[in-house]
Tab-separated table of N, CA and C in Angstrom:
chain	number	residue	atom	x	y	z
A	1	MET	N	-90.852	110.568	-21.751
A	1	MET	CA	-89.899	109.668	-21.126
A	1	MET	C	-89.855	109.960	-19.635
A	2	SER	N	-89.777	108.893	-18.868
A	2	SER	CA	-89.645	109.074	-17.435
A	2	SER	C	-88.190	108.882	-17.038
A	3	GLY	N	-87.861	109.327	-15.884
A	3	GLY	CA	-86.500	109.249	-15.373
A	3	GLY	C	-86.241	110.458	-14.502
A	4	ARG	N	-85.174	110.406	-13.752
A	4	ARG	CA	-84.850	111.497	-12.825
A	4	ARG	C	-84.656	112.826	-13.531
A	5	LEU	N	-84.227	112.780	-14.771
A	5	LEU	CA	-83.945	114.018	-15.506
A	5	LEU	C	-84.913	114.232	-16.667
A	6	ALA	N	-86.078	113.640	-16.592
A	6	ALA	CA	-87.040	113.733	-17.688
A	6	ALA	C	-87.267	115.172	-18.118
A	7	GLU	N	-86.972	115.417	-19.392
A	7	GLU	CA	-87.172	116.716	-20.032
A	7	GLU	C	-86.346	117.853	-19.437
A	8	LYS	N	-85.375	117.556	-18.592
A	8	LYS	CA	-84.448	118.578	-18.093
A	8	LYS	C	-83.376	118.791	-19.154
A	9	VAL	N	-82.892	120.003	-19.271
A	9	VAL	CA	-81.838	120.323	-20.235
A	9	VAL	C	-80.513	120.360	-19.489
A	10	ALA	N	-79.603	119.467	-19.890
A	10	ALA	CA	-78.319	119.325	-19.215
A	10	ALA	C	-77.176	119.630	-20.181
A	11	LEU	N	-76.304	120.528	-19.760
A	11	LEU	CA	-75.113	120.881	-20.528
A	11	LEU	C	-73.905	120.243	-19.843
A	12	VAL	N	-73.109	119.499	-20.617
A	12	VAL	CA	-71.944	118.791	-20.082
A	12	VAL	C	-70.720	119.200	-20.893
A	13	THR	N	-69.721	119.795	-20.228
A	13	THR	CA	-68.472	120.109	-20.914
A	13	THR	C	-67.532	118.910	-20.827
A	14	GLY	N	-66.585	118.854	-21.759
A	14	GLY	CA	-65.697	117.695	-21.805
A	14	GLY	C	-66.451	116.448	-22.223
A	15	ALA	N	-67.463	116.620	-23.088
A	15	ALA	CA	-68.377	115.538	-23.450
A	15	ALA	C	-67.824	114.595	-24.511
A	16	GLY	N	-66.627	114.862	-25.009
A	16	GLY	CA	-66.075	114.045	-26.078
A	16	GLY	C	-65.474	112.726	-25.634
A	17	GLY	N	-65.393	112.480	-24.352
A	17	GLY	CA	-64.818	111.226	-23.894
A	17	GLY	C	-64.872	111.115	-22.390
A	18	GLY	N	-64.443	109.970	-21.898
A	18	GLY	CA	-64.303	109.753	-20.461
A	18	GLY	C	-65.564	110.029	-19.665
A	19	ILE	N	-65.373	110.709	-18.540
A	19	ILE	CA	-66.478	111.028	-17.632
A	19	ILE	C	-67.551	111.859	-18.335
A	20	GLY	N	-67.147	112.802	-19.160
A	20	GLY	CA	-68.113	113.649	-19.867
A	20	GLY	C	-69.019	112.861	-20.789
A	21	ARG	N	-68.425	111.963	-21.582
A	21	ARG	CA	-69.237	111.149	-22.497
A	21	ARG	C	-70.190	110.258	-21.714
A	22	GLU	N	-69.689	109.590	-20.697
A	22	GLU	CA	-70.548	108.694	-19.913
A	22	GLU	C	-71.642	109.471	-19.191
A	23	THR	N	-71.337	110.677	-18.724
A	23	THR	CA	-72.359	111.505	-18.083
A	23	THR	C	-73.461	111.832	-19.086
A	24	CYS	N	-73.082	112.211	-20.288
A	24	CYS	CA	-74.081	112.495	-21.326
A	24	CYS	C	-74.968	111.286	-21.578
A	25	ARG	N	-74.365	110.118	-21.655
A	25	ARG	CA	-75.129	108.892	-21.899
A	25	ARG	C	-76.093	108.595	-20.747
A	26	VAL	N	-75.622	108.746	-19.512
A	26	VAL	CA	-76.481	108.493	-18.346
A	26	VAL	C	-77.588	109.540	-18.273
A	27	PHE	N	-77.241	110.805	-18.460
A	27	PHE	CA	-78.262	111.862	-18.436
A	27	PHE	C	-79.336	111.592	-19.483
A	28	ALA	N	-78.921	111.218	-20.690
A	28	ALA	CA	-79.890	110.926	-21.751
A	28	ALA	C	-80.756	109.730	-21.374
A	29	ALA	N	-80.153	108.699	-20.802
A	29	ALA	CA	-80.917	107.521	-20.374
A	29	ALA	C	-81.924	107.870	-19.286
A	30	GLU	N	-81.617	108.908	-18.505
A	30	GLU	CA	-82.530	109.366	-17.452
A	30	GLU	C	-83.540	110.391	-17.966
A	31	GLY	N	-83.560	110.609	-19.286
A	31	GLY	CA	-84.581	111.461	-19.893
A	31	GLY	C	-84.175	112.874	-20.224
A	32	ALA	N	-82.924	113.249	-19.974
A	32	ALA	CA	-82.487	114.629	-20.225
A	32	ALA	C	-82.343	114.919	-21.711
A	33	LEU	N	-82.500	116.188	-22.024
A	33	LEU	CA	-82.103	116.736	-23.312
A	33	LEU	C	-80.676	117.220	-23.092
A	34	VAL	N	-79.733	116.763	-23.904
A	34	VAL	CA	-78.322	116.938	-23.605
A	34	VAL	C	-77.631	117.884	-24.588
A	35	VAL	N	-76.863	118.805	-24.007
A	35	VAL	CA	-75.984	119.671	-24.779
A	35	VAL	C	-74.562	119.176	-24.496
A	36	ALA	N	-74.016	118.430	-25.445
A	36	ALA	CA	-72.670	117.874	-25.322
A	36	ALA	C	-71.685	118.919	-25.828
A	37	VAL	N	-70.746	119.309	-24.981
A	37	VAL	CA	-69.785	120.362	-25.328
A	37	VAL	C	-68.376	119.806	-25.238
A	38	ASP	N	-67.587	120.056	-26.291
A	38	ASP	CA	-66.188	119.649	-26.267
A	38	ASP	C	-65.408	120.532	-27.231
A	39	ILE	N	-64.130	120.675	-26.982
A	39	ILE	CA	-63.269	121.448	-27.874
A	39	ILE	C	-62.981	120.663	-29.155
A	40	ASN	N	-63.092	119.332	-29.068
A	40	ASN	CA	-62.850	118.457	-30.207
A	40	ASN	C	-64.184	118.076	-30.842
A	41	GLU	N	-64.476	118.651	-31.993
A	41	GLU	CA	-65.772	118.437	-32.629
A	41	GLU	C	-66.006	116.969	-32.988
A	42	ASP	N	-64.982	116.278	-33.476
A	42	ASP	CA	-65.155	114.878	-33.867
A	42	ASP	C	-65.561	114.005	-32.687
A	43	SER	N	-64.889	114.154	-31.554
A	43	SER	CA	-65.236	113.326	-30.394
A	43	SER	C	-66.598	113.719	-29.833
A	44	CYS	N	-66.936	115.006	-29.907
A	44	CYS	CA	-68.260	115.466	-29.463
A	44	CYS	C	-69.352	114.838	-30.324
A	45	ARG	N	-69.123	114.828	-31.629
A	45	ARG	CA	-70.113	114.227	-32.541
A	45	ARG	C	-70.241	112.716	-32.323
A	46	GLU	N	-69.155	112.068	-31.938
A	46	GLU	CA	-69.212	110.644	-31.630
A	46	GLU	C	-70.115	110.395	-30.419
A	47	THR	N	-70.017	111.255	-29.425
A	47	THR	CA	-70.901	111.156	-28.261
A	47	THR	C	-72.355	111.309	-28.698
A	48	VAL	N	-72.618	112.300	-29.532
A	48	VAL	CA	-73.977	112.535	-30.026
A	48	VAL	C	-74.486	111.312	-30.783
A	49	THR	N	-73.661	110.756	-31.641
A	49	THR	CA	-74.059	109.580	-32.420
A	49	THR	C	-74.446	108.419	-31.513
A	50	GLN	N	-73.668	108.203	-30.456
A	50	GLN	CA	-73.974	107.113	-29.529
A	50	GLN	C	-75.317	107.319	-28.842
A	51	ILE	N	-75.600	108.541	-28.441
A	51	ILE	CA	-76.855	108.826	-27.741
A	51	ILE	C	-78.032	108.781	-28.701
A	52	GLU	N	-77.846	109.334	-29.894
A	52	GLU	CA	-78.949	109.386	-30.854
A	52	GLU	C	-79.370	108.011	-31.343
A	53	ALA	N	-78.516	107.017	-31.194
A	53	ALA	CA	-78.899	105.658	-31.581
A	53	ALA	C	-80.113	105.198	-30.772
A	54	ASP	N	-80.203	105.661	-29.525
A	54	ASP	CA	-81.320	105.290	-28.654
A	54	ASP	C	-82.371	106.387	-28.506
A	55	ARG	N	-81.932	107.658	-28.571
A	55	ARG	CA	-82.845	108.777	-28.314
A	55	ARG	C	-82.644	109.899	-29.344
A	56	PRO	N	-83.068	109.694	-30.581
A	56	PRO	CA	-82.862	110.709	-31.615
A	56	PRO	C	-83.507	112.051	-31.242
A	57	GLY	N	-82.808	113.132	-31.609
A	57	GLY	CA	-83.345	114.472	-31.392
A	57	GLY	C	-83.220	114.994	-29.982
A	58	THR	N	-82.472	114.295	-29.132
A	58	THR	CA	-82.395	114.706	-27.726
A	58	THR	C	-81.021	115.219	-27.326
A	59	VAL	N	-80.109	115.344	-28.283
A	59	VAL	CA	-78.746	115.760	-27.956
A	59	VAL	C	-78.161	116.578	-29.102
A	60	ILE	N	-77.405	117.608	-28.734
A	60	ILE	CA	-76.680	118.390	-29.731
A	60	ILE	C	-75.210	118.454	-29.330
A	61	CYS	N	-74.368	118.707	-30.319
A	61	CYS	CA	-72.943	118.910	-30.091
A	61	CYS	C	-72.641	120.390	-30.244
A	62	VAL	N	-71.921	120.942	-29.291
A	62	VAL	CA	-71.449	122.323	-29.369
A	62	VAL	C	-69.940	122.287	-29.182
A	63	THR	N	-69.232	122.850	-30.151
A	63	THR	CA	-67.776	122.930	-30.037
A	63	THR	C	-67.428	124.208	-29.295
A	64	ALA	N	-66.696	124.080	-28.198
A	64	ALA	CA	-66.349	125.250	-27.389
A	64	ALA	C	-65.083	124.984	-26.598
A	65	ASP	N	-64.354	126.068	-26.360
A	65	ASP	CA	-63.186	126.070	-25.485
A	65	ASP	C	-63.640	126.697	-24.180
A	66	VAL	N	-63.669	125.921	-23.098
A	66	VAL	CA	-64.183	126.435	-21.827
A	66	VAL	C	-63.321	127.554	-21.249
A	67	ALA	N	-62.119	127.734	-21.769
A	67	ALA	CA	-61.263	128.830	-21.314
A	67	ALA	C	-61.594	130.136	-22.017
A	68	SER	N	-62.607	130.118	-22.876
A	68	SER	CA	-63.051	131.311	-23.599
A	68	SER	C	-64.421	131.747	-23.099
A	69	GLY	N	-64.499	132.965	-22.597
A	69	GLY	CA	-65.784	133.494	-22.135
A	69	GLY	C	-66.819	133.532	-23.245
A	70	GLU	N	-66.405	133.893	-24.453
A	70	GLU	CA	-67.330	133.932	-25.594
A	70	GLU	C	-67.868	132.545	-25.909
A	71	ASP	N	-66.986	131.535	-25.888
A	71	ASP	CA	-67.436	130.173	-26.164
A	71	ASP	C	-68.403	129.682	-25.085
A	72	CYS	N	-68.157	130.046	-23.829
A	72	CYS	CA	-69.064	129.632	-22.755
A	72	CYS	C	-70.437	130.280	-22.916
A	73	LEU	N	-70.461	131.540	-23.278
A	73	LEU	CA	-71.740	132.195	-23.560
A	73	LEU	C	-72.451	131.509	-24.727
A	74	ALA	N	-71.687	131.135	-25.756
A	74	ALA	CA	-72.275	130.489	-26.934
A	74	ALA	C	-72.837	129.108	-26.608
A	75	MET	N	-72.157	128.352	-25.744
A	75	MET	CA	-72.666	127.012	-25.422
A	75	MET	C	-73.984	127.108	-24.647
A	76	VAL	N	-74.079	128.065	-23.748
A	76	VAL	CA	-75.316	128.260	-22.994
A	76	VAL	C	-76.429	128.769	-23.921
A	77	ALA	N	-76.070	129.684	-24.813
A	77	ALA	CA	-77.052	130.185	-25.787
A	77	ALA	C	-77.572	129.045	-26.658
A	78	ALA	N	-76.701	128.127	-27.047
A	78	ALA	CA	-77.129	126.985	-27.856
A	78	ALA	C	-78.134	126.125	-27.102
A	79	ALA	N	-77.913	125.933	-25.812
A	79	ALA	CA	-78.862	125.165	-24.996
A	79	ALA	C	-80.226	125.836	-24.988
A	80	GLU	N	-80.233	127.132	-24.724
A	80	GLU	CA	-81.508	127.856	-24.647
A	80	GLU	C	-82.185	127.960	-26.014
A	81	GLU	N	-81.409	128.171	-27.065
A	81	GLU	CA	-81.994	128.288	-28.405
A	81	GLU	C	-82.548	126.958	-28.894
A	82	THR	N	-81.868	125.870	-28.574
A	82	THR	CA	-82.291	124.552	-29.055
A	82	THR	C	-83.388	123.942	-28.189
A	83	PHE	N	-83.222	124.007	-26.880
A	83	PHE	CA	-84.134	123.307	-25.978
A	83	PHE	C	-84.967	124.226	-25.092
A	84	GLY	N	-84.764	125.545	-25.176
A	84	GLY	CA	-85.617	126.495	-24.480
A	84	GLY	C	-85.177	126.927	-23.097
A	85	ARG	N	-84.186	126.234	-22.526
A	85	ARG	CA	-83.739	126.585	-21.182
A	85	ARG	C	-82.500	125.771	-20.829
A	86	LEU	N	-81.992	125.994	-19.612
A	86	LEU	CA	-80.897	125.197	-19.068
A	86	LEU	C	-81.251	124.847	-17.631
A	87	ASP	N	-81.206	123.548	-17.302
A	87	ASP	CA	-81.541	123.076	-15.963
A	87	ASP	C	-80.352	122.511	-15.194
A	88	VAL	N	-79.384	121.956	-15.916
A	88	VAL	CA	-78.234	121.305	-15.291
A	88	VAL	C	-76.971	121.755	-16.017
A	89	LEU	N	-75.979	122.169	-15.244
A	89	LEU	CA	-74.685	122.575	-15.792
A	89	LEU	C	-73.604	121.726	-15.146
A	90	PHE	N	-72.933	120.893	-15.954
A	90	PHE	CA	-71.855	120.051	-15.440
A	90	PHE	C	-70.553	120.516	-16.073
A	91	ASN	N	-69.799	121.325	-15.317
A	91	ASN	CA	-68.501	121.833	-15.752
A	91	ASN	C	-67.456	120.731	-15.567
A	92	ASN	N	-67.431	119.799	-16.486
A	92	ASN	CA	-66.603	118.609	-16.376
A	92	ASN	C	-65.253	118.731	-17.076
A	93	ALA	N	-65.136	119.588	-18.072
A	93	ALA	CA	-63.907	119.651	-18.880
A	93	ALA	C	-62.686	119.898	-18.002
A	94	GLY	N	-61.650	119.159	-18.273
A	94	GLY	CA	-60.402	119.319	-17.550
A	94	GLY	C	-59.295	118.574	-18.264
A	95	ILE	N	-58.067	118.970	-17.988
A	95	ILE	CA	-56.934	118.321	-18.632
A	95	ILE	C	-55.895	117.890	-17.604
A	96	MET	N	-55.114	116.927	-18.000
A	96	MET	CA	-53.903	116.535	-17.295
A	96	MET	C	-52.820	116.548	-18.375
A	97	ASP	N	-52.258	117.714	-18.622
A	97	ASP	CA	-51.286	117.900	-19.692
A	97	ASP	C	-50.063	117.025	-19.437
A	98	PRO	N	-49.650	116.225	-20.419
A	98	PRO	CA	-48.474	115.370	-20.217
A	98	PRO	C	-47.190	116.166	-19.970
A	99	ALA	N	-47.186	117.439	-20.359
A	99	ALA	CA	-46.007	118.282	-20.113
A	99	ALA	C	-45.978	118.828	-18.685
A	100	ASP	N	-47.055	118.570	-17.924
A	100	ASP	CA	-47.131	119.065	-16.549
A	100	ASP	C	-46.481	118.049	-15.623
A	101	GLY	N	-45.242	118.321	-15.261
A	101	GLY	CA	-44.508	117.403	-14.401
A	101	GLY	C	-44.436	117.926	-12.991
A	102	ASP	N	-43.270	118.402	-12.616
A	102	ASP	CA	-43.109	118.964	-11.283
A	102	ASP	C	-42.902	120.475	-11.393
A	103	ALA	N	-42.804	121.121	-10.256
A	103	ALA	CA	-42.698	122.587	-10.235
A	103	ALA	C	-41.430	123.089	-10.905
A	104	VAL	N	-40.413	122.279	-10.972
A	104	VAL	CA	-39.156	122.699	-11.599
A	104	VAL	C	-39.238	122.562	-13.118
A	105	GLU	N	-39.828	121.470	-13.585
A	105	GLU	CA	-39.826	121.166	-15.024
A	105	GLU	C	-41.028	121.721	-15.789
A	106	THR	N	-42.142	121.950	-15.130
A	106	THR	CA	-43.341	122.428	-15.819
A	106	THR	C	-43.156	123.877	-16.253
A	107	SER	N	-43.464	124.132	-17.529
A	107	SER	CA	-43.329	125.500	-18.038
A	107	SER	C	-44.500	126.353	-17.557
A	108	LEU	N	-44.287	127.633	-17.519
A	108	LEU	CA	-45.361	128.558	-17.145
A	108	LEU	C	-46.506	128.464	-18.146
A	109	GLU	N	-46.194	128.263	-19.416
A	109	GLU	CA	-47.229	128.122	-20.439
A	109	GLU	C	-48.136	126.919	-20.142
A	110	THR	N	-47.548	125.789	-19.781
A	110	THR	CA	-48.331	124.593	-19.441
A	110	THR	C	-49.159	124.834	-18.185
A	111	TRP	N	-48.553	125.442	-17.186
A	111	TRP	CA	-49.252	125.769	-15.940
A	111	TRP	C	-50.468	126.656	-16.221
A	112	ASN	N	-50.272	127.708	-16.992
A	112	ASN	CA	-51.354	128.648	-17.294
A	112	ASN	C	-52.460	127.999	-18.119
A	113	ARG	N	-52.099	127.117	-19.042
A	113	ARG	CA	-53.108	126.420	-19.852
A	113	ARG	C	-53.957	125.512	-18.960
A	114	THR	N	-53.309	124.799	-18.051
A	114	THR	CA	-54.023	123.922	-17.132
A	114	THR	C	-54.991	124.713	-16.256
A	115	LEU	N	-54.528	125.828	-15.716
A	115	LEU	CA	-55.404	126.674	-14.893
A	115	LEU	C	-56.554	127.253	-15.712
A	116	ALA	N	-56.266	127.653	-16.941
A	116	ALA	CA	-57.300	128.241	-17.800
A	116	ALA	C	-58.444	127.265	-18.044
A	117	ILE	N	-58.109	126.012	-18.245
A	117	ILE	CA	-59.145	125.013	-18.523
A	117	ILE	C	-59.767	124.496	-17.230
A	118	ASN	N	-58.947	124.078	-16.290
A	118	ASN	CA	-59.447	123.397	-15.094
A	118	ASN	C	-60.079	124.322	-14.057
A	119	LEU	N	-59.643	125.546	-13.983
A	119	LEU	CA	-60.202	126.481	-12.995
A	119	LEU	C	-61.013	127.593	-13.645
A	120	THR	N	-60.381	128.338	-14.525
A	120	THR	CA	-61.091	129.448	-15.169
A	120	THR	C	-62.270	128.934	-15.984
A	121	GLY	N	-62.124	127.751	-16.582
A	121	GLY	CA	-63.230	127.176	-17.351
A	121	GLY	C	-64.472	126.937	-16.510
A	122	VAL	N	-64.294	126.516	-15.271
A	122	VAL	CA	-65.439	126.318	-14.372
A	122	VAL	C	-66.071	127.674	-14.038
A	123	PHE	N	-65.230	128.659	-13.743
A	123	PHE	CA	-65.733	130.007	-13.451
A	123	PHE	C	-66.516	130.558	-14.636
A	124	LEU	N	-65.946	130.457	-15.838
A	124	LEU	CA	-66.616	130.993	-17.031
A	124	LEU	C	-67.893	130.218	-17.350
A	125	GLY	N	-67.871	128.896	-17.115
A	125	GLY	CA	-69.094	128.112	-17.305
A	125	GLY	C	-70.201	128.571	-16.374
A	126	CYS	N	-69.855	128.814	-15.117
A	126	CYS	CA	-70.841	129.312	-14.149
A	126	CYS	C	-71.278	130.736	-14.484
A	127	LYS	N	-70.323	131.570	-14.877
A	127	LYS	CA	-70.649	132.955	-15.220
A	127	LYS	C	-71.675	133.004	-16.358
A	128	ALA	N	-71.522	132.124	-17.329
A	128	ALA	CA	-72.468	132.064	-18.449
A	128	ALA	C	-73.724	131.282	-18.090
A	129	GLY	N	-73.567	130.224	-17.294
A	129	GLY	CA	-74.679	129.320	-17.036
A	129	GLY	C	-75.629	129.717	-15.936
A	130	VAL	N	-75.131	130.338	-14.885
A	130	VAL	CA	-76.007	130.679	-13.754
A	130	VAL	C	-77.169	131.579	-14.171
A	131	PRO	N	-76.956	132.630	-14.976
A	131	PRO	CA	-78.113	133.420	-15.408
A	131	PRO	C	-79.164	132.589	-16.155
A	132	ALA	N	-78.710	131.610	-16.949
A	132	ALA	CA	-79.661	130.753	-17.663
A	132	ALA	C	-80.417	129.855	-16.695
A	133	LEU	N	-79.715	129.326	-15.691
A	133	LEU	CA	-80.390	128.527	-14.673
A	133	LEU	C	-81.439	129.353	-13.928
A	134	LEU	N	-81.100	130.580	-13.618
A	134	LEU	CA	-82.052	131.464	-12.940
A	134	LEU	C	-83.243	131.770	-13.836
A	135	ARG	N	-83.000	131.980	-15.140
A	135	ARG	CA	-84.110	132.224	-16.067
A	135	ARG	C	-85.050	131.022	-16.118
A	136	ALA	N	-84.491	129.826	-15.909
A	136	ALA	CA	-85.295	128.591	-15.951
A	136	ALA	C	-86.003	128.325	-14.619
A	137	GLY	N	-85.731	129.167	-13.610
A	137	GLY	CA	-86.361	128.988	-12.315
A	137	GLY	C	-85.524	128.182	-11.344
A	138	GLY	N	-84.271	127.956	-11.685
A	138	GLY	CA	-83.377	127.202	-10.816
A	138	GLY	C	-82.822	126.002	-11.530
A	139	GLY	N	-81.897	125.340	-10.879
A	139	GLY	CA	-81.286	124.165	-11.501
A	139	GLY	C	-80.142	123.663	-10.657
A	140	SER	N	-79.275	122.875	-11.288
A	140	SER	CA	-78.151	122.256	-10.573
A	140	SER	C	-76.861	122.491	-11.316
A	141	ILE	N	-75.789	122.715	-10.529
A	141	ILE	CA	-74.444	122.849	-11.097
A	141	ILE	C	-73.614	121.724	-10.552
Protein backbone atom coordinates (compact mmCIF):
# COMPACT_ATOMS: atom_id res chain seq x y z
CA MET A 1 0.00 0.00 0.00
CA SER A 2 1.20 3.47 -0.77
CA GLY A 3 0.60 6.54 1.33
CA ARG A 4 2.48 8.85 3.64
CA LEU A 5 2.48 6.24 6.39
CA ALA A 6 2.92 3.12 4.27
CA GLU A 7 3.96 0.24 6.52
CA LYS A 8 4.70 2.59 9.46
CA VAL A 9 3.50 1.37 12.85
CA ALA A 10 1.39 4.00 14.60
CA LEU A 11 0.13 3.80 18.17
CA VAL A 12 -2.83 6.07 19.02
CA THR A 13 -4.18 6.47 22.56
CA GLY A 14 -7.77 7.50 23.11
CA ALA A 15 -8.61 5.51 19.96
CA GLY A 16 -12.14 4.59 21.05
CA GLY A 17 -13.74 7.76 19.75
CA GLY A 18 -13.42 11.34 18.62
CA ILE A 19 -10.02 12.55 17.46
CA GLY A 20 -8.37 9.23 18.35
CA ARG A 21 -10.76 7.13 16.26
CA GLU A 22 -10.54 9.46 13.28
CA THR A 23 -6.74 9.55 13.55
CA CYS A 24 -6.65 5.75 13.45
CA ARG A 25 -8.87 5.76 10.37
CA VAL A 26 -6.74 8.38 8.58
CA PHE A 27 -3.47 6.66 9.54
CA ALA A 28 -4.82 3.35 8.23
CA ALA A 29 -5.98 5.00 5.00
CA GLU A 30 -2.44 6.37 4.61
CA GLY A 31 -1.03 2.84 4.89
CA ALA A 32 -0.11 2.60 8.58
CA LEU A 33 -0.31 -0.47 10.73
CA VAL A 34 -2.35 0.81 13.67
CA VAL A 35 -2.26 0.06 17.38
CA ALA A 36 -5.55 1.46 18.68
CA VAL A 37 -5.38 2.02 22.44
CA ASP A 38 -8.26 2.91 24.73
CA ILE A 39 -9.34 2.27 28.30
CA ASN A 40 -12.75 1.21 26.97
CA GLU A 41 -12.34 -2.12 25.19
CA ASP A 42 -15.74 -2.00 23.45
CA SER A 43 -15.13 1.39 21.83
CA CYS A 44 -11.57 0.36 20.91
CA ARG A 45 -12.89 -2.77 19.20
CA GLU A 46 -15.44 -0.65 17.33
CA THR A 47 -12.58 1.42 15.93
CA VAL A 48 -10.80 -1.77 14.87
CA THR A 49 -13.94 -3.10 13.21
CA GLN A 50 -14.34 0.09 11.18
CA ILE A 51 -10.75 -0.02 9.95
CA GLU A 52 -10.70 -3.75 9.27
CA ALA A 53 -13.67 -3.38 6.93
CA ASP A 54 -11.24 -1.76 4.48
CA ARG A 55 -7.82 -3.03 5.64
CA PRO A 56 -8.03 -6.41 7.42
CA GLY A 57 -5.04 -7.41 9.54
CA THR A 58 -3.66 -3.89 9.84
CA VAL A 59 -5.00 -2.83 13.23
CA ILE A 60 -5.12 -4.19 16.77
CA CYS A 61 -6.94 -3.07 19.89
CA VAL A 62 -5.03 -2.71 23.15
CA THR A 63 -6.90 -1.90 26.33
CA ALA A 64 -4.80 0.39 28.52
CA ASP A 65 -5.03 3.16 31.08
CA VAL A 66 -2.51 5.82 30.05
CA ALA A 67 -2.17 6.86 33.70
CA SER A 68 -0.56 3.47 34.39
CA GLY A 69 3.13 3.02 33.64
CA GLU A 70 2.63 -0.75 33.32
CA ASP A 71 -0.20 -0.30 30.83
CA CYS A 72 1.91 2.11 28.76
CA LEU A 73 4.76 -0.39 28.64
CA ALA A 74 2.26 -3.09 27.63
CA MET A 75 0.76 -1.03 24.79
CA VAL A 76 4.21 -0.37 23.32
CA ALA A 77 5.17 -4.03 23.77
CA ALA A 78 2.00 -5.02 21.89
CA ALA A 79 3.02 -2.78 18.98
CA GLU A 80 6.48 -4.31 18.79
CA GLU A 81 5.27 -7.89 19.29
CA THR A 82 2.52 -7.59 16.68
CA PHE A 83 4.10 -5.37 14.04
CA GLY A 84 7.83 -5.53 14.86
CA ARG A 85 8.44 -1.90 15.79
CA LEU A 86 6.94 1.49 16.61
CA ASP A 87 7.28 4.47 14.26
CA VAL A 88 4.58 6.92 15.38
CA LEU A 89 3.32 7.64 18.90
CA PHE A 90 0.20 9.81 19.22
CA ASN A 91 -0.52 10.48 22.91
CA ASN A 92 -4.08 11.59 22.23
CA ALA A 93 -5.99 10.28 25.27
CA GLY A 94 -7.48 13.00 27.41
CA ILE A 95 -10.56 13.78 29.43
CA MET A 96 -12.81 16.69 30.25
CA ASP A 97 -14.40 15.35 33.43
CA PRO A 98 -17.93 16.75 33.87
CA ALA A 99 -17.18 17.11 37.60
CA ASP A 100 -14.34 19.52 36.76
CA GLY A 101 -15.90 22.93 37.24
CA ASP A 102 -14.09 25.82 38.83
CA ALA A 103 -11.29 25.94 41.39
CA VAL A 104 -13.77 26.22 44.25
CA GLU A 105 -16.09 23.37 43.26
CA THR A 106 -13.70 20.87 41.66
CA SER A 107 -12.61 18.14 44.05
CA LEU A 108 -8.96 17.25 44.48
CA GLU A 109 -9.82 13.72 43.32
CA THR A 110 -11.21 15.05 40.01
CA TRP A 111 -8.24 17.39 39.60
CA ASN A 112 -5.74 14.58 40.19
CA ARG A 113 -7.56 12.20 37.81
CA THR A 114 -7.52 14.84 35.07
CA LEU A 115 -3.80 15.47 35.56
CA ALA A 116 -3.06 11.74 35.66
CA ILE A 117 -4.65 11.18 32.27
CA ASN A 118 -4.00 14.46 30.45
CA LEU A 119 -0.45 15.15 31.64
CA THR A 120 1.07 12.11 33.30
CA GLY A 121 -0.39 9.91 30.56
CA VAL A 122 1.61 11.79 27.92
CA PHE A 123 4.78 11.49 30.03
CA LEU A 124 4.25 7.75 30.59
CA GLY A 125 3.44 7.23 26.90
CA CYS A 126 6.72 8.92 25.95
CA LYS A 127 8.64 7.11 28.68
CA ALA A 128 7.48 3.78 27.25
CA GLY A 129 7.42 4.79 23.59
CA VAL A 130 10.64 6.72 23.03
CA PRO A 131 12.90 3.68 23.57
CA ALA A 132 10.81 1.77 21.01
CA LEU A 133 11.07 4.64 18.54
CA LEU A 134 14.83 4.67 19.02
CA ARG A 135 14.99 0.89 18.50
CA ALA A 136 13.15 1.45 15.20
CA GLY A 137 15.72 4.05 14.13
CA GLY A 138 13.58 7.08 14.89
CA GLY A 139 10.01 8.17 14.49
CA SER A 140 7.43 10.80 15.36
CA ILE A 141 5.60 11.75 18.54
